[in-house]
PDB file of C-alpha atoms (C1' of nucleotides) in Angstrom:
ATOM      1  CA  UNK A  21    -118.336  21.668  42.371  1.00  0.00           C
ATOM      2  CA  UNK A  22    -115.963  22.813  39.805  1.00  0.00           C
ATOM      3  CA  UNK A  23    -116.642  26.358  38.938  1.00  0.00           C
ATOM      4  CA  UNK A  24    -116.799  27.100  35.264  1.00  0.00           C
ATOM      5  CA  UNK A  25    -113.681  29.180  35.070  1.00  0.00           C
ATOM      6  CA  UNK A  26    -114.323  31.856  37.551  1.00  0.00           C
ATOM      7  CA  UNK A  27    -115.718  34.283  35.194  1.00  0.00           C
ATOM      8  CA  UNK A  28    -117.442  37.119  36.904  1.00  0.00           C
ATOM      9  CA  UNK A  29    -118.121  37.077  40.556  1.00  0.00           C
ATOM     10  CA  UNK A  30    -120.722  34.701  41.840  1.00  0.00           C
ATOM     11  CA  UNK A  31    -121.777  37.775  43.667  1.00  0.00           C
ATOM     12  CA  UNK A  32    -123.070  35.831  46.560  1.00  0.00           C
ATOM     13  CA  UNK A  33    -125.092  38.822  47.497  1.00  0.00           C
ATOM     14  CA  UNK A  34    -122.366  41.388  47.226  1.00  0.00           C
ATOM     15  CA  UNK A  35    -122.494  43.582  44.162  1.00  0.00           C
ATOM     16  CA  UNK A  36    -118.990  44.433  43.144  1.00  0.00           C
ATOM     17  CA  UNK A  37    -120.498  46.130  40.160  1.00  0.00           C
ATOM     18  CA  UNK A  38    -118.812  48.383  37.741  1.00  0.00           C
ATOM     19  CA  UNK A  39    -120.117  51.675  38.945  1.00  0.00           C
ATOM     20  CA  UNK A  40    -117.893  54.068  40.814  1.00  0.00           C
ATOM     21  CA  UNK A  41    -120.118  53.843  43.831  1.00  0.00           C
ATOM     22  CA  UNK A  42    -119.500  50.220  44.640  1.00  0.00           C
ATOM     23  CA  UNK A  43    -115.862  50.644  43.856  1.00  0.00           C
ATOM     24  CA  UNK A  44    -115.618  53.283  46.473  1.00  0.00           C
ATOM     25  CA  UNK A  45    -117.502  51.011  48.786  1.00  0.00           C
ATOM     26  CA  UNK A  46    -115.237  48.129  47.987  1.00  0.00           C
ATOM     27  CA  UNK A  47    -112.163  50.090  48.900  1.00  0.00           C
ATOM     28  CA  UNK A  48    -113.760  51.276  52.081  1.00  0.00           C
ATOM     29  CA  UNK A  49    -114.690  47.731  52.976  1.00  0.00           C
ATOM     30  CA  UNK A  50    -111.198  46.503  52.325  1.00  0.00           C
ATOM     31  CA  UNK A  51    -109.762  49.114  54.625  1.00  0.00           C
ATOM     32  CA  UNK A  52    -112.391  48.344  57.187  1.00  0.00           C
ATOM     33  CA  UNK A  53    -111.466  44.685  57.253  1.00  0.00           C
ATOM     34  CA  UNK A  54    -107.762  45.435  57.246  1.00  0.00           C
ATOM     35  CA  UNK A  55    -108.193  47.674  60.244  1.00  0.00           C
ATOM     36  CA  UNK A  56    -109.640  44.749  62.143  1.00  0.00           C
ATOM     37  CA  UNK A  57    -106.697  42.466  61.654  1.00  0.00           C
ATOM     38  CA  UNK A  58    -105.395  41.884  65.173  1.00  0.00           C
ATOM     39  CA  UNK A  59    -101.896  42.916  65.948  1.00  0.00           C
ATOM     40  CA  UNK A  60     -99.548  40.046  65.496  1.00  0.00           C
ATOM     41  CA  UNK A  61    -101.771  38.319  62.954  1.00  0.00           C
ATOM     42  CA  UNK A  62    -101.884  38.410  59.173  1.00  0.00           C
ATOM     43  CA  UNK A  63    -104.310  37.721  56.372  1.00  0.00           C
ATOM     44  CA  UNK A  64    -104.215  37.556  52.616  1.00  0.00           C
ATOM     45  CA  UNK A  65    -105.502  39.696  49.788  1.00  0.00           C
ATOM     46  CA  UNK A  66    -107.618  36.864  48.501  1.00  0.00           C
ATOM     47  CA  UNK A  67    -109.239  36.235  51.862  1.00  0.00           C
ATOM     48  CA  UNK A  68    -110.308  39.813  52.179  1.00  0.00           C
ATOM     49  CA  UNK A  69    -111.603  39.782  48.625  1.00  0.00           C
ATOM     50  CA  UNK A  70    -113.493  36.579  49.284  1.00  0.00           C
ATOM     51  CA  UNK A  71    -114.961  37.963  52.460  1.00  0.00           C
ATOM     52  CA  UNK A  72    -116.270  40.910  50.492  1.00  0.00           C
ATOM     53  CA  UNK A  73    -117.763  38.593  47.912  1.00  0.00           C
ATOM     54  CA  UNK A  74    -115.182  39.329  45.259  1.00  0.00           C
ATOM     55  CA  UNK A  75    -112.978  36.318  45.433  1.00  0.00           C
ATOM     56  CA  UNK A  76    -111.532  36.941  42.007  1.00  0.00           C
ATOM     57  CA  UNK A  77    -110.647  40.493  42.749  1.00  0.00           C
ATOM     58  CA  UNK A  78    -107.786  39.877  45.079  1.00  0.00           C
ATOM     59  CA  UNK A  79    -105.738  42.213  42.980  1.00  0.00           C
ATOM     60  CA  UNK A  80    -108.080  45.046  43.712  1.00  0.00           C
ATOM     61  CA  UNK A  81    -107.491  44.447  47.394  1.00  0.00           C
ATOM     62  CA  UNK A  82    -103.841  45.006  46.732  1.00  0.00           C
ATOM     63  CA  UNK A  83    -104.743  48.138  44.845  1.00  0.00           C
ATOM     64  CA  UNK A  84    -106.852  49.267  47.752  1.00  0.00           C
ATOM     65  CA  UNK A  85    -103.794  48.901  49.928  1.00  0.00           C
ATOM     66  CA  UNK A  86    -102.169  51.554  47.798  1.00  0.00           C
ATOM     67  CA  UNK A  87    -104.773  54.005  48.885  1.00  0.00           C
ATOM     68  CA  UNK A  88    -104.456  52.627  52.376  1.00  0.00           C
ATOM     69  CA  UNK A  89    -101.001  54.056  52.500  1.00  0.00           C
ATOM     70  CA  UNK A  90    -102.645  57.441  52.690  1.00  0.00           C
ATOM     71  CA  UNK A  91    -104.681  56.562  55.752  1.00  0.00           C
ATOM     72  CA  UNK A  92    -102.279  55.983  58.532  1.00  0.00           C
ATOM     73  CA  UNK A  93    -104.410  53.583  60.495  1.00  0.00           C
ATOM     74  CA  UNK A  94    -104.512  50.821  57.937  1.00  0.00           C
ATOM     75  CA  UNK A  95    -102.094  48.030  58.829  1.00  0.00           C
ATOM     76  CA  UNK A  96    -101.285  47.156  55.258  1.00  0.00           C
ATOM     77  CA  UNK A  97     -98.255  45.265  56.442  1.00  0.00           C
ATOM     78  CA  UNK A  98    -100.535  42.615  57.900  1.00  0.00           C
ATOM     79  CA  UNK A  99    -101.801  41.705  54.469  1.00  0.00           C
ATOM     80  CA  UNK A 100     -99.674  39.284  52.530  1.00  0.00           C
ATOM     81  CA  UNK A 101    -100.330  36.925  49.680  1.00  0.00           C
ATOM     82  CA  UNK A 102    -101.826  33.486  50.089  1.00  0.00           C
ATOM     83  CA  UNK A 103     -98.474  31.878  50.792  1.00  0.00           C
ATOM     84  CA  UNK A 104     -97.457  34.354  53.430  1.00  0.00           C
ATOM     85  CA  UNK A 105     -95.086  36.165  51.142  1.00  0.00           C
ATOM     86  CA  UNK A 106     -94.627  39.892  51.668  1.00  0.00           C
ATOM     87  CA  UNK A 107     -95.464  40.647  48.083  1.00  0.00           C
ATOM     88  CA  UNK A 108     -96.243  44.269  48.839  1.00  0.00           C
ATOM     89  CA  UNK A 109     -93.013  45.123  50.597  1.00  0.00           C
ATOM     90  CA  UNK A 110     -91.814  47.124  47.596  1.00  0.00           C
ATOM     91  CA  UNK A 111     -94.594  49.637  48.140  1.00  0.00           C
ATOM     92  CA  UNK A 112     -93.497  50.685  51.584  1.00  0.00           C
ATOM     93  CA  UNK A 113     -91.465  53.769  52.172  1.00  0.00           C
ATOM     94  CA  UNK A 114     -88.387  51.801  52.909  1.00  0.00           C
ATOM     95  CA  UNK A 115     -89.235  48.389  51.477  1.00  0.00           C
ATOM     96  CA  UNK A 116     -87.953  46.872  54.678  1.00  0.00           C
ATOM     97  CA  UNK A 117     -90.587  48.714  56.653  1.00  0.00           C
ATOM     98  CA  UNK A 118     -93.190  46.039  56.084  1.00  0.00           C
ATOM     99  CA  UNK A 119     -91.059  43.294  57.509  1.00  0.00           C
ATOM    100  CA  UNK A 120     -89.889  45.533  60.299  1.00  0.00           C
ATOM    101  CA  UNK A 121     -93.449  46.308  61.340  1.00  0.00           C
ATOM    102  CA  UNK A 122     -94.369  42.654  61.326  1.00  0.00           C
ATOM    103  CA  UNK A 123     -91.371  41.676  63.379  1.00  0.00           C
ATOM    104  CA  UNK A 124     -92.189  44.435  65.787  1.00  0.00           C
ATOM    105  CA  UNK A 125     -95.515  42.706  66.342  1.00  0.00           C
ATOM    106  CA  UNK A 126     -93.774  39.474  67.055  1.00  0.00           C
ATOM    107  CA  UNK A 127     -94.236  37.963  63.632  1.00  0.00           C
ATOM    108  CA  UNK A 128     -91.220  36.125  62.401  1.00  0.00           C
ATOM    109  CA  UNK A 129     -90.318  36.876  58.820  1.00  0.00           C
ATOM    110  CA  UNK A 130     -87.786  34.875  56.958  1.00  0.00           C
ATOM    111  CA  UNK A 131     -86.775  35.508  53.399  1.00  0.00           C
ATOM    112  CA  UNK A 132     -89.698  37.861  52.792  1.00  0.00           C
ATOM    113  CA  UNK A 133     -92.093  35.272  54.048  1.00  0.00           C
ATOM    114  CA  UNK A 134     -94.129  35.007  57.235  1.00  0.00           C
ATOM    115  CA  UNK A 135     -93.004  32.080  59.319  1.00  0.00           C
ATOM    116  CA  UNK A 136     -95.848  30.047  60.838  1.00  0.00           C
ATOM    117  CA  UNK A 137     -98.134  31.811  58.411  1.00  0.00           C
ATOM    118  CA  UNK A 138    -100.794  29.177  58.735  1.00  0.00           C
ATOM    119  CA  UNK A 139    -101.029  29.682  62.470  1.00  0.00           C
ATOM    120  CA  UNK A 140    -100.909  33.453  62.329  1.00  0.00           C
ATOM    121  CA  UNK A 141    -103.399  33.578  59.513  1.00  0.00           C
ATOM    122  CA  UNK A 142    -106.467  35.595  60.348  1.00  0.00           C
ATOM    123  CA  UNK A 143    -109.359  34.788  58.052  1.00  0.00           C
ATOM    124  CA  UNK A 144    -112.047  37.490  58.004  1.00  0.00           C
ATOM    125  CA  UNK A 145    -114.535  35.002  56.629  1.00  0.00           C
ATOM    126  CA  UNK A 146    -114.171  33.082  59.877  1.00  0.00           C
ATOM    127  CA  UNK A 147    -113.192  35.663  62.442  1.00  0.00           C
ATOM    128  CA  UNK A 148    -115.810  38.140  61.320  1.00  0.00           C
ATOM    129  CA  UNK A 149    -118.371  35.495  60.548  1.00  0.00           C
ATOM    130  CA  UNK A 150    -120.545  36.173  63.533  1.00  0.00           C
TER     131      UNK A 150
ATOM    132  C1'  DT B1090    -108.424  53.905  21.659  1.00  0.00           C
ATOM    133  C1'  DT B1091    -106.116  49.568  22.560  1.00  0.00           C
ATOM    134  C1'  DA B1092    -102.528  47.092  25.093  1.00  0.00           C
ATOM    135  C1'  DC B1093     -99.979  45.936  29.056  1.00  0.00           C
ATOM    136  C1'  DT B1094     -99.090  45.843  33.938  1.00  0.00           C
ATOM    137  C1'  DG B1095     -99.796  44.450  38.542  1.00  0.00           C
ATOM    138  C1'  DA B1096     -99.602  44.515  46.758  1.00  0.00           C
ATOM    139  C1'  DC B1097    -103.517  37.851  43.579  1.00  0.00           C
ATOM    140  C1'  DG B1098    -105.240  33.325  43.241  1.00  0.00           C
ATOM    141  C1'  DC B1099    -107.626  29.369  41.214  1.00  0.00           C
ATOM    142  C1'  DC B1100    -107.749  26.382  37.378  1.00  0.00           C
ATOM    143  C1'  DT B1101    -105.850  23.230  33.812  1.00  0.00           C
ATOM    144  C1'  DT B1102    -101.773  20.827  31.775  1.00  0.00           C
TER     145       DT B1102
ATOM    146  C1'  DA C1218     -95.750  18.017  41.406  1.00  0.00           C
ATOM    147  C1'  DA C1219     -94.541  22.172  38.835  1.00  0.00           C
ATOM    148  C1'  DA C1220     -95.609  25.533  35.448  1.00  0.00           C
ATOM    149  C1'  DG C1221     -98.591  28.136  32.700  1.00  0.00           C
ATOM    150  C1'  DG C1222    -103.198  30.231  31.680  1.00  0.00           C
ATOM    151  C1'  DC C1223    -106.969  33.096  32.705  1.00  0.00           C
ATOM    152  C1'  DG C1224    -110.054  36.413  35.194  1.00  0.00           C
ATOM    153  C1'  DC C1225    -110.206  40.295  37.832  1.00  0.00           C
ATOM    154  C1'  DC C1226    -110.154  45.776  36.996  1.00  0.00           C
ATOM    155  C1'  DA C1227    -107.762  50.482  37.845  1.00  0.00           C
ATOM    156  C1'  DG C1228    -104.050  52.969  36.142  1.00  0.00           C
ATOM    157  C1'  DT C1229    -100.554  53.934  32.790  1.00  0.00           C
ATOM    158  C1'  DA C1230     -98.204  53.999  28.165  1.00  0.00           C
TER     159       DA C1230
END
DNA sequence: TTACTGACGCCTT
DNA sequence: AAAGGCGCCAGTA
């Protein structure tokens, strides 16, 4: 099924509308999912977005992570891009913090990239499916 | 106000 | 197979 460009969200139920209310909700949801990422595991921006029904808004997930910095219990370091690259490292206090935190959880990071990413990948769409 | 940018990712060439 | 295009949308210039 080739999607016709991916214009607009299919909104499989989830309204990621344009009103401030759902935006707020979206951010909250992102943080909520992020909080559930098990220690020692990682996920991607796109996966979280997809789980929330906004598969094309992966960028907004990244933006949400900005705000996450404010809340101390959001493990933003466990969210990387779809290839396992620590694309958000630059936004950490010391940029090396992200990698350091991951390594502290036993995740091997080489050249700004999570080693064994595929095995450590935690997909909310699957893990939180039930 | 319009234009560009970006913690992204899928699609077409 | 690799590279470029486009959509997403909040914030900034």
